Amino acid sequence: MSDTPFGFGLPPEEPDDGDEGKKKDPQGGGGQGPANPFGFGGLPGGGFGGPGADNPLAAMFGSLNPTDLGAAFQQLGQMLSYEGGPVNWDMAKQIARQTVSQGTADGVKDTSVGSSERTAVQEAVRLADLWLDDATSLPSGAGSAVAWSRAEWVEATLPAWKELVDPVAERVGAAMGDVLPEEMQAMAGPLIGMMRSMGGAMFGSQIGQAVGVLAGEVVGSTDIGLPLGPVGKAALLPVNVEVFGKDLGVPKEEVRLYLALREAAHQRLFAHVPWLRSHLFGAVDGYARGIKVDTAKLEDVVGQFDPQNPEQLQDALQQGMFQPEDTPEQKAALARLETALALVEGWVDAVVHAAAKPRLSSADALRETLRRRRASGGPAEQTFATLIGLELRPRRLRDASRLWASLTDARGVDGRDALWAHPDMLPTAADLDDPDGFVHREQMDFSEWDKMLGEAASGGPGEKPNLKKDDGTDDGKGDDTE
């Protein structure tokens, strides 16, 4: 589990280094100090982002010139007048776009994608699909291939983030509204409305910043194992692909092709396993339903809150005010989600390796680089942990990849991919601990089933199930039942 529950963790680009973290990027909205619990950063006109960002209101009114003061009041008015869902997604989009425009910590700025880059991506995805034909029985799932800038990635993936994040934000927002005693809630209608508006702005700010940072790191639309982009559209981000391969000593064409293989493999899986997307997003929703808020602690903090000491609220949040319920149901929901994501990533890892190994001299090196990127808590995993409240365990990804490879050896490509026909056929978390046991046990069961069906079809010995009338037709054998 992540130590920074949803909506209140530090943006993933910030180091956990105390005062040094506060000093980073004092002018830009991307530099949030640890004492800013709400993530109010990166708003236009300098509001909530410049000097004094530890106190959002002080930052807004204490450092603005008269020209910016009007913009700050307008921004505050927008926050207080927000009446949408649990997250102010307009604000999230605005902050994500501004974070992208500021560039990444290494100084790389976002750039528009040129025609040559678009052509290179399209050719890489087309070749990747040809190679994957030999590695999987699932047909191509990419109806088109696109090259995105970071800003275009933000625009394209926000709908998916909304679907992922809203269930968690709704739980937290409902708990915050329950802090006031019931007899006071009727009298505090305007106050509750303002709290909800500020809560939507708080989440929108945090999510926008996190998504903006992630846009500077991802290389495609499926980096976290979830289909964030439009269906059937394989996407790569040329500027991030170049940064990824910069110091690897591998030709950039091979880096682009290997990453295109991973993107195209994800697209095949999500396009031809129709239940998979809803299964994954439903698992996130199931996990979110188990999140609870320590309302006693929240009441205590609100009752003693000193506006001159915003660090007090930050300390309370970091002490675990928002936690998943420690119940068997919640643990099972977390296990289901982590296992499903591990199986997706493990399958892609195994299939891409099978396709790339005979053709790319750098296949092993690129595979291990991506695995270590995950194992070291790469940006995708860190952001996902911040937004959803959980993180993928790299050990599960390696175990899943090993299991899929063993299945390929035992059953072939068709037999391996047939397991995606239904979620109940997939390996469980216990099976990831014993992949060989799953492969041999399931292989034995399938063989017995095939034998039984074969005997029934041929009229051979053995107890035969009555399968003749499943289609409602007469077999013509003189059955005298009415």
Coordinates of C-alpha atoms in Angstrom, one line a residue:
M1 CA 0.0 0.0 0.0
S2 CA 1.1 3.5 -0.7
D3 CA 2.0 5.7 2.3
T4 CA 0.5 8.7 0.6
P5 CA -3.3 8.0 0.2
F6 CA -5.2 9.5 -2.7
G7 CA -5.3 13.2 -3.1
F8 CA -3.0 14.1 -0.3
G9 CA 0.4 12.8 -1.2
L10 CA 3.2 14.8 -2.5
P11 CA 3.5 15.2 -6.3
P12 CA 5.6 12.3 -7.6
E13 CA 8.3 14.6 -9.0
E14 CA 9.2 16.0 -5.6
P15 CA 11.9 14.3 -3.5
D16 CA 11.1 13.5 0.1
D17 CA 14.0 15.6 1.4
G18 CA 12.5 18.1 3.9
D19 CA 13.5 21.7 3.4
E20 CA 15.3 21.0 0.1
G21 CA 12.0 19.8 -1.3
K22 CA 10.4 23.2 -0.4
K23 CA 13.0 25.1 -2.2
K24 CA 12.6 23.4 -5.5
D25 CA 11.0 25.4 -8.3
P26 CA 9.9 28.3 -6.1
Q27 CA 8.3 30.1 -9.0
G28 CA 6.5 27.3 -10.9
G29 CA 3.3 25.6 -10.0
G30 CA 5.1 22.2 -10.3
G31 CA 7.1 22.7 -7.1
Q32 CA 4.9 21.9 -4.1
G33 CA 6.6 22.0 -0.7
P34 CA 5.7 19.3 1.9
A35 CA 3.8 21.9 3.9
N36 CA 1.2 22.4 1.2
P37 CA -1.4 19.7 2.0
F38 CA -3.8 20.5 -0.8
G39 CA -1.5 20.6 -3.7
F40 CA -2.6 24.1 -4.8
G41 CA 0.0 24.7 -7.4
G42 CA 0.3 25.8 -10.9
L43 CA -2.7 28.1 -11.1
P44 CA -2.6 30.9 -13.7
G45 CA -1.5 34.3 -12.6
G46 CA 0.8 32.9 -9.9
G47 CA -2.0 32.1 -7.5
F48 CA -1.2 29.3 -5.0
G49 CA 2.1 28.7 -6.6
G50 CA 4.7 31.3 -5.9
P51 CA 6.6 32.4 -2.8
G52 CA 4.7 31.5 0.4
A53 CA 3.1 28.4 -1.3
D54 CA 3.0 26.8 2.1
N55 CA -0.1 28.9 2.8
P56 CA -2.2 29.1 -0.3
L57 CA -4.1 32.3 0.7
A58 CA -0.9 34.1 1.7
A59 CA 0.6 33.1 -1.6
M60 CA -2.5 34.5 -3.4
F61 CA -2.8 37.8 -1.7
G62 CA 0.7 38.5 -0.3
S63 CA 2.8 38.4 -3.4
L64 CA 0.5 39.5 -6.3
N65 CA 0.6 42.8 -8.0
P66 CA -2.7 44.7 -8.7
T67 CA -2.9 43.1 -12.2
D68 CA -2.7 39.6 -10.9
L69 CA -4.9 40.3 -7.9
G70 CA -8.0 40.4 -10.2
A71 CA -7.0 37.0 -11.7
A72 CA -6.6 35.6 -8.2
F73 CA -10.0 36.7 -7.1
Q74 CA -11.5 35.2 -10.3
Q75 CA -9.7 32.0 -9.6
L76 CA -11.0 31.9 -6.1
G77 CA -14.5 32.6 -7.4
Q78 CA -14.3 29.7 -9.8
M79 CA -13.4 27.4 -7.0
L80 CA -16.2 28.5 -4.7
S81 CA -18.8 28.4 -7.4
Y82 CA -17.9 24.9 -8.6
E83 CA -21.0 22.7 -8.4
G84 CA -19.9 19.6 -10.2
G85 CA -18.8 16.1 -9.0
P86 CA -16.2 15.3 -6.4
V87 CA -13.3 16.5 -8.6
N88 CA -13.1 19.8 -10.4
W89 CA -11.9 18.4 -13.7
D90 CA -11.8 21.7 -15.4
M91 CA -9.2 22.8 -12.9
A92 CA -7.4 19.4 -13.2
K93 CA -7.1 19.9 -17.0
Q94 CA -5.9 23.5 -16.6
I95 CA -3.2 22.6 -14.1
A96 CA -2.1 19.5 -16.0
R97 CA -1.6 21.6 -19.1
Q98 CA 0.3 24.2 -17.3
T99 CA 2.5 21.6 -15.6
V100 CA 3.3 20.2 -19.0
S101 CA 4.1 23.6 -20.4
Q102 CA 6.7 24.1 -17.7
G103 CA 8.7 21.1 -18.9
T104 CA 10.2 18.3 -16.8
A105 CA 12.9 18.6 -14.1
D106 CA 15.7 17.8 -16.6
G107 CA 14.7 20.8 -18.7
V108 CA 13.0 19.0 -21.5
K109 CA 10.1 21.0 -22.9
D110 CA 7.0 19.7 -24.6
T111 CA 7.0 20.1 -28.4
S112 CA 4.6 19.7 -31.2
V113 CA 4.9 16.4 -33.1
G114 CA 6.2 16.8 -36.6
S115 CA 5.1 14.8 -39.7
S116 CA 8.3 12.8 -39.7
E117 CA 7.8 11.7 -36.1
R118 CA 4.2 10.7 -36.9
T119 CA 5.3 8.6 -39.8
A120 CA 8.0 7.0 -37.7
V121 CA 5.5 6.0 -35.0
Q122 CA 3.0 4.7 -37.6
E123 CA 5.7 2.5 -39.3
A124 CA 6.9 1.2 -35.9
V125 CA 3.4 0.2 -34.8
R126 CA 2.7 -1.4 -38.2
L127 CA 6.0 -3.5 -38.0
A128 CA 5.3 -4.3 -34.4
D129 CA 1.9 -5.7 -35.3
L130 CA 3.5 -8.0 -37.9
W131 CA 5.9 -9.4 -35.4
L132 CA 3.2 -9.9 -32.8
D133 CA 1.2 -12.1 -35.2
D134 CA 3.7 -14.9 -34.5
A135 CA 3.7 -14.4 -30.7
T136 CA -0.1 -14.3 -29.9
S137 CA -3.3 -15.6 -31.3
L138 CA -5.1 -12.3 -30.6
P139 CA -5.3 -10.2 -33.8
S140 CA -4.3 -6.6 -34.1
G141 CA -6.2 -4.2 -31.8
A142 CA -4.8 -1.0 -33.1
G143 CA -7.0 0.5 -35.8
S144 CA -4.7 3.5 -36.0
A145 CA -1.3 4.7 -34.6
V146 CA -0.8 8.2 -33.4
A147 CA 2.1 10.3 -32.1
W148 CA 1.2 12.5 -29.2
S149 CA 2.8 15.5 -27.6
R150 CA 2.6 15.6 -23.8
A151 CA -0.3 18.0 -23.9
E152 CA -2.2 15.7 -26.3
W153 CA -1.7 12.8 -23.9
V154 CA -3.3 14.8 -21.1
E155 CA -6.3 15.7 -23.3
A156 CA -6.7 12.1 -24.5
T157 CA -6.4 10.4 -21.1
L158 CA -8.4 12.7 -18.8
P159 CA -11.7 10.7 -19.4
A160 CA -10.0 7.5 -18.1
W161 CA -8.5 9.3 -15.1
K162 CA -12.0 10.6 -14.3
E163 CA -13.4 7.1 -14.3
L164 CA -10.6 5.9 -12.1
V165 CA -10.4 8.7 -9.6
D166 CA -14.0 9.8 -9.0
P167 CA -15.0 6.7 -6.9
V168 CA -12.1 7.4 -4.5
A169 CA -12.9 11.1 -4.4
E170 CA -16.5 10.5 -3.7
R171 CA -15.7 8.4 -0.7
V172 CA -13.4 11.1 0.8
G173 CA -15.8 13.9 0.0
A174 CA -18.7 12.1 1.6
A175 CA -16.7 11.5 4.8
M176 CA -15.7 15.2 4.9
G177 CA -19.3 16.2 4.7
D178 CA -20.2 13.9 7.6
V179 CA -17.8 15.7 10.0
L180 CA -20.4 18.2 11.1
P181 CA -23.0 16.8 13.5
E182 CA -26.4 16.1 11.9
E183 CA -28.2 18.8 13.8
M184 CA -25.6 21.4 12.5
Q185 CA -25.7 20.2 8.9
A186 CA -29.2 21.7 8.3
M187 CA -28.0 25.1 9.5
A188 CA -24.6 25.0 7.7
G189 CA -25.8 24.4 4.1
P190 CA -23.8 27.2 2.6
L191 CA -20.7 26.2 4.5
I192 CA -21.0 22.6 3.4
G193 CA -21.5 23.7 -0.2
M194 CA -18.3 25.8 0.1
M195 CA -16.4 22.9 1.6
R196 CA -17.5 20.6 -1.3
S197 CA -16.4 23.3 -3.8
M198 CA -13.1 23.6 -2.1
G199 CA -12.8 19.9 -1.9
G200 CA -13.4 19.6 -5.7
A201 CA -10.7 22.2 -6.3
M202 CA -8.4 20.4 -3.9
F203 CA -8.7 17.1 -5.7
G204 CA -8.6 18.8 -9.1
S205 CA -5.4 20.6 -8.3
Q206 CA -3.7 17.5 -7.0
I207 CA -4.8 15.3 -9.8
G208 CA -4.0 17.9 -12.5
Q209 CA -0.5 18.3 -11.2
A210 CA 0.1 14.5 -10.9
V211 CA -1.2 13.9 -14.4
G212 CA 0.9 16.7 -15.8
V213 CA 4.0 15.3 -14.2
L214 CA 3.1 11.8 -15.5
A215 CA 2.7 13.2 -19.0
G216 CA 6.4 14.1 -18.9
E217 CA 7.4 10.5 -18.3
V218 CA 5.1 8.1 -20.0
V219 CA 6.0 6.7 -23.5
G220 CA 2.6 5.6 -24.6
S221 CA -1.1 5.2 -23.6
T222 CA -0.8 2.0 -21.5
D223 CA 2.3 2.5 -19.3
I224 CA 0.4 1.6 -16.1
G225 CA -1.3 -1.4 -17.5
L226 CA -4.6 0.3 -18.0
P227 CA -6.2 1.5 -21.2
L228 CA -6.0 5.3 -20.7
G229 CA -6.4 6.3 -24.3
P230 CA -9.2 5.9 -26.8
V231 CA -10.1 2.3 -27.9
G232 CA -8.1 1.0 -30.8
K233 CA -5.6 3.8 -30.9
A234 CA -2.0 2.9 -30.3
A235 CA 0.0 6.0 -29.2
L236 CA 3.6 6.9 -28.5
L237 CA 5.1 10.2 -27.3
P238 CA 8.2 10.8 -29.4
V239 CA 9.7 13.4 -27.0
N240 CA 9.5 11.0 -24.1
V241 CA 10.6 8.0 -26.2
E242 CA 13.8 9.9 -27.0
V243 CA 14.4 10.8 -23.4
F244 CA 13.8 7.2 -22.4
G245 CA 16.4 5.9 -24.8
K246 CA 18.9 8.7 -24.5
D247 CA 21.5 6.9 -22.3
L248 CA 20.8 3.3 -23.1
G249 CA 23.3 2.9 -25.9
V250 CA 20.6 1.5 -28.1
P251 CA 19.7 2.9 -31.6
K252 CA 16.6 5.1 -31.2
E253 CA 14.8 3.1 -34.0
E254 CA 15.1 -0.1 -31.8
V255 CA 13.9 1.7 -28.7
R256 CA 10.9 3.1 -30.6
L257 CA 10.1 -0.3 -32.1
Y258 CA 10.3 -2.1 -28.7
L259 CA 8.0 0.4 -27.1
A260 CA 5.7 0.1 -30.1
L261 CA 5.6 -3.7 -29.5
R262 CA 4.5 -3.1 -25.9
E263 CA 1.8 -0.6 -26.9
A264 CA 0.5 -2.8 -29.7
A265 CA 0.4 -5.8 -27.4
H266 CA -1.7 -3.9 -24.9
Q267 CA -4.0 -2.8 -27.6
R268 CA -4.6 -6.4 -28.8
L269 CA -5.4 -7.6 -25.3
F270 CA -7.8 -4.8 -24.5
A271 CA -9.5 -4.9 -27.9
H272 CA -10.1 -8.7 -28.0
V273 CA -10.8 -9.4 -24.3
P274 CA -14.1 -7.5 -24.1
W275 CA -14.6 -7.9 -20.3
L276 CA -11.0 -6.9 -19.3
R277 CA -11.4 -3.1 -19.2
S278 CA -14.6 -3.2 -17.1
H279 CA -13.0 -5.8 -14.9
L280 CA -10.0 -3.6 -14.1
F281 CA -12.0 -0.4 -13.7
G282 CA -14.6 -2.3 -11.6
A283 CA -11.8 -3.6 -9.4
V284 CA -10.6 0.0 -8.8
D285 CA -14.2 1.0 -7.9
G286 CA -14.5 -2.0 -5.5
Y287 CA -11.3 -1.0 -3.8
A288 CA -12.5 2.6 -3.5
R289 CA -15.7 1.5 -1.8
G290 CA -13.7 0.2 1.1
I291 CA -11.9 3.5 1.8
K292 CA -12.8 5.1 5.1
V293 CA -12.0 8.3 6.8
D294 CA -11.1 8.6 10.4
T295 CA -13.9 11.1 11.1
A296 CA -13.0 11.4 14.8
K297 CA -9.5 12.6 13.9
L298 CA -10.9 14.9 11.2
E299 CA -13.4 16.4 13.7
D300 CA -10.5 17.0 16.1
V301 CA -8.3 18.6 13.5
V302 CA -11.2 20.8 12.2
G303 CA -12.1 21.9 15.7
Q304 CA -8.6 22.9 16.6
F305 CA -7.4 24.1 13.1
D306 CA -5.4 27.3 13.2
P307 CA -5.4 29.2 9.9
Q308 CA -2.0 30.5 10.8
N309 CA -0.6 27.0 11.1
P310 CA -1.6 25.1 7.9
E311 CA 1.2 22.6 8.7
Q312 CA -1.1 21.2 11.4
L313 CA -3.5 19.9 8.8
Q314 CA -0.7 18.4 6.7
D315 CA 0.7 16.5 9.7
A316 CA -2.7 15.1 10.4
L317 CA -3.2 14.0 6.9
Q318 CA 0.2 12.3 6.8
Q319 CA -0.7 10.4 10.0
G320 CA -3.2 8.3 8.0
M321 CA -6.5 10.0 8.2
F322 CA -7.6 8.4 5.0
Q323 CA -7.1 4.6 5.0
P324 CA -8.5 1.5 3.3
E325 CA -10.7 -0.6 5.6
D326 CA -8.7 -3.5 7.1
T327 CA -11.4 -6.0 6.3
P328 CA -11.3 -9.3 4.4
E329 CA -13.4 -7.8 1.6
Q330 CA -11.1 -4.8 1.2
K331 CA -8.0 -7.1 1.2
A332 CA -9.7 -9.3 -1.4
A333 CA -10.5 -6.2 -3.6
L334 CA -6.9 -5.1 -3.5
A335 CA -5.6 -8.6 -4.3
R336 CA -8.0 -8.9 -7.3
L337 CA -6.8 -5.5 -8.7
E338 CA -3.1 -6.1 -8.2
T339 CA -3.3 -9.6 -9.6
A340 CA -5.3 -8.5 -12.7
L341 CA -2.9 -5.7 -13.4
A342 CA 0.1 -8.0 -12.9
L343 CA -1.4 -10.6 -15.3
V344 CA -1.9 -7.9 -18.0
E345 CA 1.7 -6.6 -17.6
G346 CA 3.1 -10.1 -17.4
W347 CA 1.4 -11.2 -20.5
V348 CA 2.6 -8.2 -22.4
D349 CA 6.1 -8.7 -21.1
A350 CA 6.1 -12.4 -22.2
V351 CA 4.5 -11.8 -25.6
V352 CA 6.8 -8.8 -26.5
H353 CA 9.9 -10.7 -25.5
A354 CA 8.9 -13.7 -27.7
A355 CA 8.4 -11.3 -30.6
A356 CA 11.5 -9.2 -30.1
K357 CA 14.1 -11.7 -29.0
P358 CA 14.7 -13.2 -32.4
R359 CA 14.7 -9.9 -34.2
L360 CA 16.3 -7.2 -31.9
S361 CA 19.8 -7.5 -30.5
S362 CA 18.8 -5.1 -27.8
A363 CA 15.6 -7.0 -26.7
D364 CA 17.1 -8.4 -23.5
A365 CA 18.6 -5.1 -22.4
L366 CA 15.4 -3.1 -23.2
R367 CA 13.3 -5.7 -21.3
E368 CA 15.4 -5.5 -18.2
T369 CA 15.5 -1.7 -18.4
L370 CA 11.7 -1.6 -18.3
R371 CA 11.5 -4.1 -15.5
R372 CA 13.9 -2.2 -13.4
R373 CA 12.0 1.0 -14.1
R374 CA 9.0 -0.7 -12.5
A375 CA 11.0 -2.3 -9.7
S376 CA 12.5 1.1 -8.7
G377 CA 9.1 2.7 -8.3
G378 CA 9.0 4.4 -11.7
P379 CA 6.9 7.5 -12.2
A380 CA 3.9 5.7 -13.5
E381 CA 3.7 3.5 -10.4
Q382 CA 4.3 6.4 -8.1
T383 CA 1.6 8.5 -9.7
F384 CA -0.9 5.6 -9.7
A385 CA -0.2 5.0 -6.0
T386 CA -0.8 8.7 -5.2
L387 CA -4.0 8.9 -7.1
I388 CA -5.6 5.5 -6.3
G389 CA -4.0 4.7 -3.0
L390 CA -2.2 1.5 -4.1
E391 CA 0.9 0.5 -6.0
L392 CA 1.8 -2.5 -8.2
R393 CA 4.3 -4.9 -6.7
P394 CA 7.1 -5.6 -9.3
R395 CA 7.5 -9.1 -7.8
R396 CA 4.0 -9.9 -9.1
L397 CA 4.9 -8.7 -12.6
R398 CA 7.9 -11.0 -12.8
D399 CA 5.9 -13.9 -11.5
A400 CA 3.1 -13.3 -14.0
S401 CA 5.6 -13.1 -16.9
R402 CA 7.1 -16.4 -15.8
L403 CA 3.7 -18.0 -15.6
W404 CA 2.7 -16.9 -19.1
A405 CA 6.0 -18.1 -20.5
S406 CA 5.5 -21.5 -18.8
L407 CA 2.0 -21.7 -20.3
T408 CA 3.4 -21.0 -23.7
D409 CA 5.8 -23.9 -23.4
A410 CA 3.2 -26.3 -22.1
R411 CA 0.2 -25.4 -24.3
G412 CA 1.4 -23.2 -27.1
V413 CA 0.3 -19.7 -28.0
D414 CA -3.3 -20.7 -28.6
G415 CA -3.7 -22.5 -25.3
R416 CA -2.1 -19.7 -23.4
D417 CA -4.3 -17.0 -24.9
A418 CA -7.4 -19.1 -24.4
L419 CA -7.3 -18.3 -20.7
W420 CA -8.4 -14.8 -21.5
A421 CA -11.8 -16.1 -22.6
H422 CA -13.3 -15.6 -19.1
P423 CA -12.0 -14.0 -15.8
D424 CA -12.6 -17.2 -13.9
M425 CA -10.1 -19.0 -16.1
L426 CA -7.2 -16.7 -15.2
P427 CA -4.6 -17.5 -12.6
T428 CA -5.1 -16.2 -9.1
A429 CA -2.6 -14.6 -6.7
A430 CA -1.9 -18.0 -5.2
D431 CA -1.1 -19.3 -8.7
L432 CA 1.4 -16.6 -9.2
D433 CA 3.3 -18.0 -6.2
D434 CA 3.3 -21.5 -7.9
P435 CA 3.2 -21.0 -11.7
D436 CA 4.4 -24.5 -12.5
G437 CA 1.6 -26.0 -10.3
F438 CA -1.0 -23.9 -12.1
V439 CA 0.3 -24.9 -15.5
H440 CA 0.4 -28.7 -14.8
R441 CA -2.8 -28.8 -12.8
E442 CA -4.8 -26.9 -15.4
Q443 CA -3.3 -28.9 -18.2
M444 CA -4.4 -32.1 -16.6
D445 CA -7.9 -30.9 -16.0
F446 CA -8.2 -29.7 -19.6
S447 CA -7.0 -33.0 -20.9
E448 CA -9.6 -35.0 -18.9
W449 CA -12.3 -32.6 -20.2
D450 CA -11.2 -33.0 -23.8
K451 CA -11.2 -36.8 -23.4
M452 CA -14.8 -36.8 -22.0
L453 CA -16.0 -34.6 -24.8
G454 CA -14.3 -36.8 -27.4
E455 CA -15.9 -39.9 -26.0
A456 CA -19.3 -38.3 -26.0
A457 CA -19.0 -37.1 -29.6
S458 CA -17.8 -40.5 -30.9
G459 CA -20.2 -42.7 -28.9
G460 CA -17.2 -44.4 -27.2
P461 CA -17.1 -46.0 -23.7
G462 CA -17.5 -44.1 -20.5
E463 CA -20.2 -42.0 -19.0
K464 CA -21.4 -39.6 -21.6
P465 CA -23.1 -36.3 -20.9
N466 CA -26.4 -35.7 -22.8
L467 CA -25.2 -32.9 -25.2
K468 CA -27.2 -33.9 -28.3
K469 CA -30.2 -31.7 -27.6
D470 CA -28.5 -28.6 -26.4
D471 CA -29.5 -26.8 -29.7
G472 CA -33.2 -27.9 -29.4
T473 CA -33.2 -30.2 -32.4
D474 CA -34.3 -33.8 -32.7
D475 CA -31.5 -36.3 -33.1
G476 CA -33.8 -38.7 -35.0
K477 CA -32.9 -41.7 -32.9
G478 CA -36.4 -42.5 -31.7
D479 CA -36.3 -40.9 -28.3
D480 CA -39.7 -41.9 -26.9
T481 CA -39.8 -39.2 -24.1
E482 CA -42.6 -36.7 -24.3

